[in-house]
Amino acid sequence: MKITFALSILFCVIALPVLGELTSQDLEKIREIVKDSENELKAEIEKINEKIDKLEERLRTVETDVATIKGYQTGEQTTTETRTNSIVAIAAAISTAIAILALIVNAFRKDPQLETFSRVIENLATSRTEEKTTQPEGENTDTTSVSQQV
């Protein structure tokens, strides 16, 4: 009995893998399932690739727009700098011309009051020298004639 029992266990151990083997129909079903999932994955990958292509195209247009804006900004900045430099140069030229004209006018023009004061000073100097020679030291001199000249 022990031998029969051991043989039946041995037979079951040998026979069970045979029952567990896949048939060709099972393999075909597995292949179909794998192909279906593969096709679904390919479709999803294609959709993702299309989205990536669209995003890349949008990115290219945005990059082009940014480059265009940078070009405009650089051009405007250069134009603004040129205009500013021109305005500064014009202002410097005008101020230089005005300064030169002012120097020329001042060089040729004599102030009338300055001439009058210089004449009065000369008259005072000459009158004092004359008075010193004609009057003694203790007397006061009359300055009304000098103040009338002023």
Coordinates of N, CA and C in Angstrom, one line a residue:
M1 N 0.8 -1.2 0.0 CA 0.0 0.0 0.0 C 0.9 1.3 0.0
K2 N 1.9 1.2 0.7 CA 2.8 2.3 0.7 C 3.4 2.5 -0.7
I3 N 3.6 1.5 -1.4 CA 4.2 1.6 -2.7 C 3.2 2.2 -3.6
T4 N 2.0 1.8 -3.5 CA 0.9 2.3 -4.4 C 0.7 3.8 -4.2
F5 N 0.7 4.1 -2.9 CA 0.5 5.5 -2.6 C 1.7 6.3 -3.1
A6 N 2.9 5.9 -3.0 CA 4.1 6.6 -3.5 C 4.0 6.7 -5.0
L7 N 3.6 5.6 -5.7 CA 3.6 5.6 -7.1 C 2.5 6.6 -7.6
S8 N 1.3 6.6 -6.9 CA 0.3 7.6 -7.4 C 0.8 9.0 -7.2
I9 N 1.5 9.3 -6.1 CA 2.0 10.7 -5.9 C 3.1 10.9 -7.0
L10 N 3.9 10.0 -7.3 CA 4.9 10.2 -8.4 C 4.2 10.4 -9.7
F11 N 3.1 9.6 -10.0 CA 2.4 9.8 -11.3 C 1.7 11.2 -11.3
C12 N 1.2 11.6 -10.2 CA 0.6 13.0 -10.2 C 1.6 14.1 -10.4
V13 N 2.8 13.9 -9.9 CA 3.9 14.9 -10.0 C 4.3 14.9 -11.5
I14 N 4.3 13.8 -12.1 CA 4.8 13.7 -13.5 C 3.6 14.2 -14.4
A15 N 2.4 13.9 -14.1 CA 1.3 14.3 -15.0 C 0.8 15.7 -14.9
L16 N 1.0 16.3 -13.7 CA 0.5 17.7 -13.6 C 1.1 18.7 -14.5
P17 N 2.4 18.7 -14.8 CA 2.9 19.6 -15.7 C 2.4 19.4 -17.1
V18 N 2.0 18.2 -17.5 CA 1.4 18.0 -18.8 C 0.1 18.7 -18.8
L19 N -0.7 18.6 -17.8 CA -2.0 19.3 -17.8 C -1.8 20.8 -17.7
G20 N -0.8 21.3 -17.2 CA -0.5 22.7 -17.1 C 0.1 23.3 -18.3
E21 N 0.4 22.6 -19.3 CA 1.0 23.2 -20.5 C 0.0 23.9 -21.3
L22 N 0.5 24.9 -22.0 CA -0.4 25.8 -22.8 C -0.6 25.1 -24.2
T23 N -1.8 25.3 -24.6 CA -2.1 24.8 -25.9 C -1.8 25.8 -27.0
S24 N -1.9 25.4 -28.2 CA -1.6 26.4 -29.3 C -2.7 27.5 -29.3
Q25 N -3.9 27.1 -29.0 CA -5.0 28.1 -28.9 C -4.7 29.2 -27.8
D26 N -4.2 28.7 -26.7 CA -3.9 29.6 -25.6 C -2.7 30.6 -26.1
L27 N -1.8 30.0 -26.8 CA -0.7 30.9 -27.3 C -1.2 31.9 -28.3
E28 N -2.1 31.5 -29.1 CA -2.7 32.4 -30.1 C -3.4 33.6 -29.4
K29 N -4.2 33.2 -28.4 CA -4.9 34.2 -27.6 C -3.9 35.2 -27.0
I30 N -2.9 34.7 -26.4 CA -1.9 35.5 -25.8 C -1.2 36.5 -26.8
R31 N -0.9 35.9 -28.0 CA -0.3 36.7 -29.1 C -1.3 37.8 -29.5
E32 N -2.6 37.5 -29.6 CA -3.6 38.5 -30.0 C -3.6 39.6 -28.9
I33 N -3.6 39.3 -27.6 CA -3.7 40.2 -26.6 C -2.4 41.1 -26.6
V34 N -1.3 40.5 -26.8 CA 0.0 41.3 -26.9 C -0.1 42.2 -28.1
K35 N -0.6 41.7 -29.2 CA -0.6 42.6 -30.4 C -1.6 43.7 -30.2
D36 N -2.7 43.5 -29.6 CA -3.7 44.6 -29.3 C -3.1 45.6 -28.4
S37 N -2.4 45.2 -27.3 CA -1.8 46.1 -26.4 C -0.7 46.9 -27.1
E38 N 0.0 46.2 -28.0 CA 1.1 46.8 -28.7 C 0.5 47.9 -29.7
N39 N -0.6 47.6 -30.4 CA -1.2 48.5 -31.3 C -1.7 49.7 -30.5
E40 N -2.3 49.5 -29.3 CA -2.8 50.6 -28.5 C -1.6 51.5 -28.0
L41 N -0.5 50.9 -27.6 CA 0.7 51.6 -27.2 C 1.2 52.4 -28.4
K42 N 1.2 51.8 -29.6 CA 1.7 52.6 -30.8 C 0.8 53.8 -31.1
A43 N -0.5 53.6 -31.0 CA -1.4 54.7 -31.2 C -1.2 55.8 -30.2
E44 N -1.0 55.5 -28.9 CA -0.8 56.5 -27.9 C 0.6 57.2 -28.2
I45 N 1.6 56.4 -28.6 CA 2.9 57.0 -28.9 C 2.8 58.0 -30.0
E46 N 2.0 57.6 -31.0 CA 1.8 58.5 -32.2 C 1.1 59.8 -31.8
K47 N 0.1 59.7 -30.9 CA -0.6 60.9 -30.4 C 0.4 61.8 -29.6
I48 N 1.2 61.1 -28.8 CA 2.2 61.9 -28.0 C 3.2 62.6 -28.9
N49 N 3.6 61.9 -29.9 CA 4.6 62.4 -30.9 C 4.0 63.6 -31.6
E50 N 2.7 63.5 -32.0 CA 2.0 64.6 -32.7 C 1.9 65.8 -31.8
K51 N 1.6 65.6 -30.5 CA 1.5 66.7 -29.5 C 2.9 67.3 -29.4
I52 N 3.9 66.5 -29.3 CA 5.3 67.0 -29.2 C 5.7 67.9 -30.4
D53 N 5.3 67.4 -31.6 CA 5.6 68.1 -32.8 C 4.9 69.5 -32.8
K54 N 3.6 69.5 -32.4 CA 2.8 70.7 -32.3 C 3.5 71.7 -31.3
L55 N 3.9 71.2 -30.1 CA 4.5 72.0 -29.1 C 5.9 72.6 -29.6
E56 N 6.6 71.7 -30.4 CA 7.9 72.2 -30.9 C 7.7 73.3 -31.9
E57 N 6.6 73.2 -32.7 CA 6.3 74.2 -33.7 C 5.9 75.5 -33.0
R58 N 5.1 75.4 -32.0 CA 4.7 76.6 -31.2 C 5.9 77.2 -30.6
L59 N 6.8 76.4 -30.1 CA 8.0 76.9 -29.5 C 8.9 77.6 -30.5
R60 N 9.0 77.1 -31.7 CA 9.8 77.7 -32.7 C 9.2 79.1 -33.1
T61 N 7.8 79.2 -33.2 CA 7.2 80.5 -33.5 C 7.5 81.5 -32.3
V62 N 7.4 81.0 -31.1 CA 7.6 81.9 -30.0 C 9.1 82.3 -30.0
E63 N 10.0 81.4 -30.3 CA 11.4 81.8 -30.3 C 11.6 82.8 -31.4
T64 N 11.0 82.6 -32.5 CA 11.1 83.6 -33.6 C 10.6 85.0 -33.2
D65 N 9.4 85.0 -32.6 CA 8.8 86.2 -32.1 C 9.7 86.9 -31.1
V66 N 10.3 86.1 -30.2 CA 11.2 86.7 -29.2 C 12.4 87.3 -29.8
A67 N 13.0 86.6 -30.8 CA 14.1 87.1 -31.5 C 13.8 88.4 -32.3
T68 N 12.6 88.4 -32.9 CA 12.2 89.6 -33.6 C 12.1 90.8 -32.6
I69 N 11.4 90.5 -31.5 CA 11.3 91.6 -30.5 C 12.6 92.0 -30.0
K70 N 13.6 91.1 -29.7 CA 14.9 91.5 -29.3 C 15.6 92.4 -30.4
G71 N 15.4 92.0 -31.7 CA 15.9 92.8 -32.7 C 15.4 94.2 -32.8
Y72 N 14.0 94.3 -32.6 CA 13.4 95.6 -32.6 C 14.0 96.4 -31.4
Q73 N 14.1 95.7 -30.2 CA 14.5 96.4 -29.0 C 16.0 96.9 -29.2
T74 N 16.8 96.1 -29.8 CA 18.2 96.5 -30.0 C 18.3 97.6 -31.0
G75 N 17.4 97.6 -32.0 CA 17.4 98.6 -33.0 C 16.9 99.9 -32.4
E76 N 15.9 99.8 -31.6 CA 15.3 101.0 -31.0 C 16.3 101.6 -30.0
Q77 N 17.0 100.7 -29.3 CA 18.0 101.2 -28.3 C 19.1 101.9 -29.0
T78 N 19.6 101.4 -30.1 CA 20.6 102.0 -30.9 C 20.2 103.3 -31.4
T79 N 18.9 103.4 -31.9 CA 18.4 104.6 -32.4 C 18.3 105.7 -31.3
T80 N 17.8 105.2 -30.2 CA 17.7 106.1 -29.0 C 19.0 106.7 -28.6
E81 N 20.0 105.8 -28.5 CA 21.4 106.2 -28.2 C 21.9 107.2 -29.2
T82 N 21.7 107.0 -30.5 CA 22.1 107.9 -31.5 C 21.5 109.2 -31.4
R83 N 20.1 109.2 -31.2 CA 19.4 110.5 -31.0 C 19.9 111.2 -29.8
T84 N 20.1 110.5 -28.7 CA 20.6 111.2 -27.5 C 22.0 111.8 -27.7
N85 N 22.9 111.1 -28.3 CA 24.2 111.6 -28.6 C 24.1 112.8 -29.6
S86 N 23.2 112.8 -30.5 CA 23.0 113.9 -31.4 C 22.5 115.1 -30.7
I87 N 21.6 114.9 -29.8 CA 21.0 116.1 -29.0 C 22.1 116.7 -28.2
V88 N 22.9 115.8 -27.5 CA 24.0 116.3 -26.7 C 25.0 117.1 -27.5
A89 N 25.3 116.6 -28.7 CA 26.3 117.3 -29.6 C 25.8 118.6 -30.0
I90 N 24.5 118.7 -30.4 CA 23.9 119.9 -30.8 C 23.9 120.9 -29.6
A91 N 23.5 120.5 -28.5 CA 23.5 121.3 -27.3 C 24.9 121.9 -27.0
A92 N 25.9 121.0 -27.1 CA 27.3 121.4 -26.9 C 27.7 122.5 -27.9
A93 N 27.3 122.2 -29.2 CA 27.7 123.2 -30.2 C 27.1 124.5 -30.0
I94 N 25.8 124.5 -29.6 CA 25.1 125.8 -29.4 C 25.7 126.5 -28.2
S95 N 25.9 125.8 -27.1 CA 26.5 126.5 -26.0 C 27.9 127.0 -26.2
T96 N 28.7 126.3 -27.0 CA 30.0 126.8 -27.4 C 29.9 128.0 -28.3
A97 N 29.0 128.0 -29.2 CA 28.8 129.2 -30.1 C 28.4 130.4 -29.2
I98 N 27.5 130.2 -28.3 CA 27.0 131.3 -27.4 C 28.1 131.8 -26.6
A99 N 28.9 130.9 -26.0 CA 30.1 131.3 -25.2 C 31.1 132.1 -26.0
I100 N 31.4 131.7 -27.2 CA 32.3 132.4 -28.0 C 31.8 133.8 -28.4
L101 N 30.5 133.9 -28.7 CA 29.9 135.2 -29.1 C 30.0 136.1 -27.8
A102 N 29.7 135.5 -26.7 CA 29.7 136.3 -25.4 C 31.1 136.9 -25.2
L103 N 32.1 136.0 -25.4 CA 33.5 136.5 -25.2 C 33.9 137.6 -26.2
I104 N 33.5 137.4 -27.4 CA 33.8 138.4 -28.4 C 33.1 139.7 -28.1
V105 N 31.8 139.7 -27.8 CA 31.1 140.9 -27.4 C 31.7 141.6 -26.2
N106 N 32.0 140.8 -25.2 CA 32.6 141.4 -24.0 C 34.0 142.0 -24.3
A107 N 34.7 141.4 -25.2 CA 36.1 141.9 -25.5 C 36.0 143.3 -26.3
F108 N 35.0 143.4 -27.1 CA 34.9 144.7 -27.9 C 34.0 145.7 -27.2
R109 N 33.2 145.3 -26.3 CA 32.3 146.3 -25.7 C 32.9 146.8 -24.4
K110 N 32.9 148.1 -24.2 CA 33.3 148.6 -22.9 C 32.1 149.1 -22.2
D111 N 32.1 148.9 -20.9 CA 31.0 149.2 -20.1 C 31.0 150.8 -19.9
P112 N 29.9 151.5 -20.2 CA 29.9 152.9 -20.0 C 30.2 153.4 -18.6
Q113 N 29.6 152.7 -17.7 CA 29.9 153.1 -16.3 C 31.3 152.9 -15.9
L114 N 31.9 151.8 -16.4 CA 33.3 151.6 -16.1 C 34.2 152.7 -16.7
E115 N 33.8 153.2 -17.9 CA 34.6 154.3 -18.5 C 34.4 155.6 -17.6
T116 N 33.1 155.8 -17.2 CA 32.9 157.0 -16.4 C 33.6 156.9 -15.1
F117 N 33.6 155.8 -14.4 CA 34.3 155.6 -13.2 C 35.8 155.8 -13.4
S118 N 36.3 155.3 -14.4 CA 37.8 155.4 -14.7 C 38.1 156.9 -14.9
R119 N 37.3 157.6 -15.6 CA 37.5 159.1 -15.8 C 37.5 159.8 -14.5
V120 N 36.5 159.5 -13.7 CA 36.4 160.1 -12.4 C 37.6 159.9 -11.5
I121 N 38.1 158.6 -11.5 CA 39.3 158.2 -10.7 C 40.5 159.0 -11.3
E122 N 40.6 159.1 -12.6 CA 41.7 159.9 -13.1 C 41.6 161.3 -12.7
N123 N 40.4 161.9 -12.8 CA 40.2 163.3 -12.4 C 40.6 163.5 -10.9
L124 N 40.1 162.6 -10.1 CA 40.4 162.7 -8.7 C 41.9 162.6 -8.4
A125 N 42.5 161.7 -9.1 CA 44.0 161.6 -8.9 C 44.7 162.8 -9.4
T126 N 44.3 163.4 -10.5 CA 45.0 164.6 -11.0 C 44.7 165.8 -10.1
S127 N 43.4 165.9 -9.6 CA 43.1 167.0 -8.8 C 43.8 166.9 -7.4
R128 N 43.9 165.7 -6.9 CA 44.6 165.6 -5.6 C 46.1 166.0 -5.8
T129 N 46.7 165.5 -6.8 CA 48.1 165.9 -7.0 C 48.2 167.4 -7.2
E130 N 47.3 168.0 -7.8 CA 47.3 169.5 -8.0 C 47.1 170.2 -6.7
E131 N 46.1 169.7 -5.9 CA 45.8 170.3 -4.6 C 47.0 170.2 -3.6
K132 N 47.6 169.0 -3.7 CA 48.8 168.9 -2.8 C 49.9 169.8 -3.1
T133 N 50.0 170.1 -4.4 CA 51.1 171.0 -4.7 C 50.7 172.5 -4.5
T134 N 49.4 172.8 -4.5 CA 48.9 174.2 -4.3 C 48.5 174.5 -2.9
Q135 N 48.0 173.6 -2.1 CA 47.5 173.8 -0.7 C 48.5 173.3 0.3
P136 N 48.4 173.9 1.5 CA 49.2 173.3 2.6 C 48.5 172.1 3.1
E137 N 49.2 171.3 4.0 CA 48.7 170.0 4.4 C 47.5 170.1 5.3
G138 N 47.2 171.0 6.1 CA 46.2 171.1 7.1 C 44.8 171.4 6.6
E139 N 44.6 171.9 5.4 CA 43.3 172.3 4.9 C 42.6 171.2 4.2
N140 N 41.2 171.3 4.3 CA 40.3 170.3 3.6 C 40.2 170.7 2.2
T141 N 40.0 169.8 1.3 CA 39.9 170.1 -0.1 C 38.4 170.0 -0.4
D142 N 38.0 170.7 -1.4 CA 36.6 170.7 -1.9 C 36.4 169.6 -2.9
T143 N 35.5 168.6 -2.7 CA 35.3 167.5 -3.6 C 34.0 167.6 -4.4
T144 N 33.4 168.8 -4.3 CA 32.1 168.9 -5.0 C 32.3 168.9 -6.5
S145 N 33.4 169.4 -7.0 CA 33.7 169.4 -8.4 C 33.8 167.9 -8.9
V146 N 34.4 167.1 -8.1 CA 34.6 165.7 -8.5 C 33.3 165.0 -8.5
S147 N 32.5 165.2 -7.4 CA 31.2 164.5 -7.3 C 30.3 164.9 -8.4
Q148 N 30.4 166.2 -8.9 CA 29.5 166.6 -10.0 C 29.9 165.9 -11.3
Q149 N 31.1 165.5 -11.4 CA 31.5 164.8 -12.7 C 30.9 163.4 -12.7
V150 N 30.7 162.9 -11.5 CA 30.2 161.5 -11.5 C 28.8 161.6 -11.9

